[in-house]
Coordinates of C-alpha atoms in Angstrom, one line a residue:
X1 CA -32.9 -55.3 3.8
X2 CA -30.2 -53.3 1.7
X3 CA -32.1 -54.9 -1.8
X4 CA -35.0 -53.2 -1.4
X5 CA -33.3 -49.9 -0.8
X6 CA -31.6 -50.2 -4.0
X7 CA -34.8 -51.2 -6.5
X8 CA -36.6 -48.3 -4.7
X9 CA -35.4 -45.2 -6.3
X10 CA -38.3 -42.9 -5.3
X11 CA -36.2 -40.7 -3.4
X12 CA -33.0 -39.9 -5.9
X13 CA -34.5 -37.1 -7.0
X14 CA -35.3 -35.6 -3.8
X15 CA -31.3 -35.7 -3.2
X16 CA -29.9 -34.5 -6.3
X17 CA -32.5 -31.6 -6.6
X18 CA -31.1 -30.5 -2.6
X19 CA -27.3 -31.2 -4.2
X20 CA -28.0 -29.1 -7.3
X21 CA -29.6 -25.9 -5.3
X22 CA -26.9 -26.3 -2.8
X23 CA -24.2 -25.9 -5.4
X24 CA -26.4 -23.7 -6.6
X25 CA -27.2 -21.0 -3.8
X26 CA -23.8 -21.5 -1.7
X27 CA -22.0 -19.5 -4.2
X28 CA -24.5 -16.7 -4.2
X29 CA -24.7 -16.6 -0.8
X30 CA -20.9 -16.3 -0.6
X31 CA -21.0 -13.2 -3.1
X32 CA -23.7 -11.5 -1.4
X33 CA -21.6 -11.8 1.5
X34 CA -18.7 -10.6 0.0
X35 CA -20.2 -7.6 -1.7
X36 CA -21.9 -6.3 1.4
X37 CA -18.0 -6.1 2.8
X38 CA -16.9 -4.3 0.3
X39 CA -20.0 -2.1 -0.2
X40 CA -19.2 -1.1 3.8
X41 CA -15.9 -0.4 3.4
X42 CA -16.6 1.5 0.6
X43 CA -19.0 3.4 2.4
X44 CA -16.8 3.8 5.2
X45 CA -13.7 5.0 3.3
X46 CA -16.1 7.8 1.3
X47 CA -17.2 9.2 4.3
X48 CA -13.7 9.5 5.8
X49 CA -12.7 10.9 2.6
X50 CA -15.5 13.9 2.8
X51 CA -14.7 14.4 6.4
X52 CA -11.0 14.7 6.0
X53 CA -11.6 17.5 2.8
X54 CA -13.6 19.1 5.7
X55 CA -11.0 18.7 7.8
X56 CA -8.1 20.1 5.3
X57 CA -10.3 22.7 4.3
X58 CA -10.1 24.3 8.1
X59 CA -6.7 24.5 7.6
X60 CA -6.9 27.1 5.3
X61 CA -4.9 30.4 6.1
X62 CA -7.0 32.9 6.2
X63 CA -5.3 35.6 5.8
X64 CA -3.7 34.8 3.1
X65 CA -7.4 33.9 1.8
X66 CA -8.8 37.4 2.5
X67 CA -5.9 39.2 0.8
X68 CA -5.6 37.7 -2.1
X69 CA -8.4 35.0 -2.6
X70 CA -6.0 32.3 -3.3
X71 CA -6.7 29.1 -1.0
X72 CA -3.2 28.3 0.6
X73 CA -3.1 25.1 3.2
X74 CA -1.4 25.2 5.7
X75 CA 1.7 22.8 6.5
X76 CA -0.8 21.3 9.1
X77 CA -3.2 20.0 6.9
X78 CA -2.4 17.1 5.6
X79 CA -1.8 16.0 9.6
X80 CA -5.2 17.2 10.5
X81 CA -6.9 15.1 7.7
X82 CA -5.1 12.3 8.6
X83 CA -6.3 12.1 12.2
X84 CA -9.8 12.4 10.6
X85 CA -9.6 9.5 8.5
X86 CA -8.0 7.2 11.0
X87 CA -11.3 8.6 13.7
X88 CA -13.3 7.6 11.0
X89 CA -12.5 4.2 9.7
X90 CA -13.4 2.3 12.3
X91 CA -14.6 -1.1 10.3
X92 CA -11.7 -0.7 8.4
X93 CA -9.4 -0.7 11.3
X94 CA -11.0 -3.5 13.6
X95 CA -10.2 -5.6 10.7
X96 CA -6.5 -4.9 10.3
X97 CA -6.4 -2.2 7.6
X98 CA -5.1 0.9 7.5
X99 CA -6.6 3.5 5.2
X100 CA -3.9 6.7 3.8
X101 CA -4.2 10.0 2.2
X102 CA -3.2 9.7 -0.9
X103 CA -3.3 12.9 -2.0
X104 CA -4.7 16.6 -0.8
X105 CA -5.3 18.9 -4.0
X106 CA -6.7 22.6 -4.5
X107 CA -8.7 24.1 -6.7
X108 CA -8.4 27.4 -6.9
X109 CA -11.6 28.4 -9.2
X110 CA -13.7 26.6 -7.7
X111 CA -12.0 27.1 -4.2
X112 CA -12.0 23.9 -3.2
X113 CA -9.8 21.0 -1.2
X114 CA -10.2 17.9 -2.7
X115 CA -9.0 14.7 -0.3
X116 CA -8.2 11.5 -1.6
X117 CA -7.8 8.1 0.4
X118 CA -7.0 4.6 -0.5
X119 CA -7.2 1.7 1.4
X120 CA -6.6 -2.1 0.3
X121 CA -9.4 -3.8 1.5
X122 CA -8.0 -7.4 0.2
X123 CA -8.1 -8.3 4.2
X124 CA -11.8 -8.8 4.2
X125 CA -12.0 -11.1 1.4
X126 CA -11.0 -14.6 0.9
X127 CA -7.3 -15.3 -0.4
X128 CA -8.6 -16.8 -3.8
X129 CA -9.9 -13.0 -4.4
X130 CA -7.4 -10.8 -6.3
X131 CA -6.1 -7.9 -4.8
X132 CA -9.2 -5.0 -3.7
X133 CA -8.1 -1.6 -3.6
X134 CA -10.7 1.6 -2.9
X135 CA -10.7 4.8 -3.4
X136 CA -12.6 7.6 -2.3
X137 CA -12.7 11.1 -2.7
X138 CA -13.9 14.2 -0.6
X139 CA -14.2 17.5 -1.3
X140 CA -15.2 20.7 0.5
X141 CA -15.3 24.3 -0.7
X142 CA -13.5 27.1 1.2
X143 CA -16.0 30.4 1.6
X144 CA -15.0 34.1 2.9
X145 CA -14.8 37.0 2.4
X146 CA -12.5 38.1 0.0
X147 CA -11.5 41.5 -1.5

């Protein structure tokens, strides 16, 4: 019974042409996967970055806008865009990781607040992968009236 399995070789290349796409398409599947993760958190973190230069640009003072047309923050800001990011970081956060201002600039000929955030997304990915860290910047220009 097991002799005439072994002279009858039709089916071997049936097997190693399933083996050789499986090696084949596994790892592409896994890097499709992976860069959709990223691709979202990326996504995610931009959008928290532009909301939080919205944010931060609220906190202008405005009086001291409309004297002198300089764009002053507030000591408040940098609190206010905080809580924006954190509300809007939701993936992020279910999966354990915690995205921080890294930086809230001016820019006083253009008028605008410029927002940075960085997160290290190295959570979502396996723990052969090196070390993933994003950054995304928002910015929003301050408008008024001014002398």
């Amino acid at each position: 019974m097991v002799r005439p399995f072994l002279r009858d070789r039709r089916g071997y290349s049936l097997t190693w042409a399933v083996g050789f796409l499986a090696i084949l398409f596994v790892p592409l599947l896994v890097l499709g996967i992976e860069v959709g993760r990223w691709e979202h958190a990326r996504g995610e973190l931009y959008k928290a970055a532009d909301l939080a230069a919205l944010a931060a640009a609220q906190e202008v003072d405005v009086a001291h806008f409309r004297e002198t047309g300089e764009v002053l923050l507030l000591p408040s800001a940098l609190e206010v865009a905080e809580r924006y990011v954190a509300a809007n970081t939701g993936y992020l956060t279910r999966n354990g990781i915690a995205a921080h201002i890294a930086g809230i600039a001016v820019d006083q000929t253009l008028r605008e607040v410029e927002v940075t955030v960085v997160a290290d997304i190295s959570g979502l990915f396996p723990a052969w992968v090196p070390r993933v860290v994003i950054r995304g910047r928002g910015t929003s220009e301050v408008r008024g009236r001014v002398p």
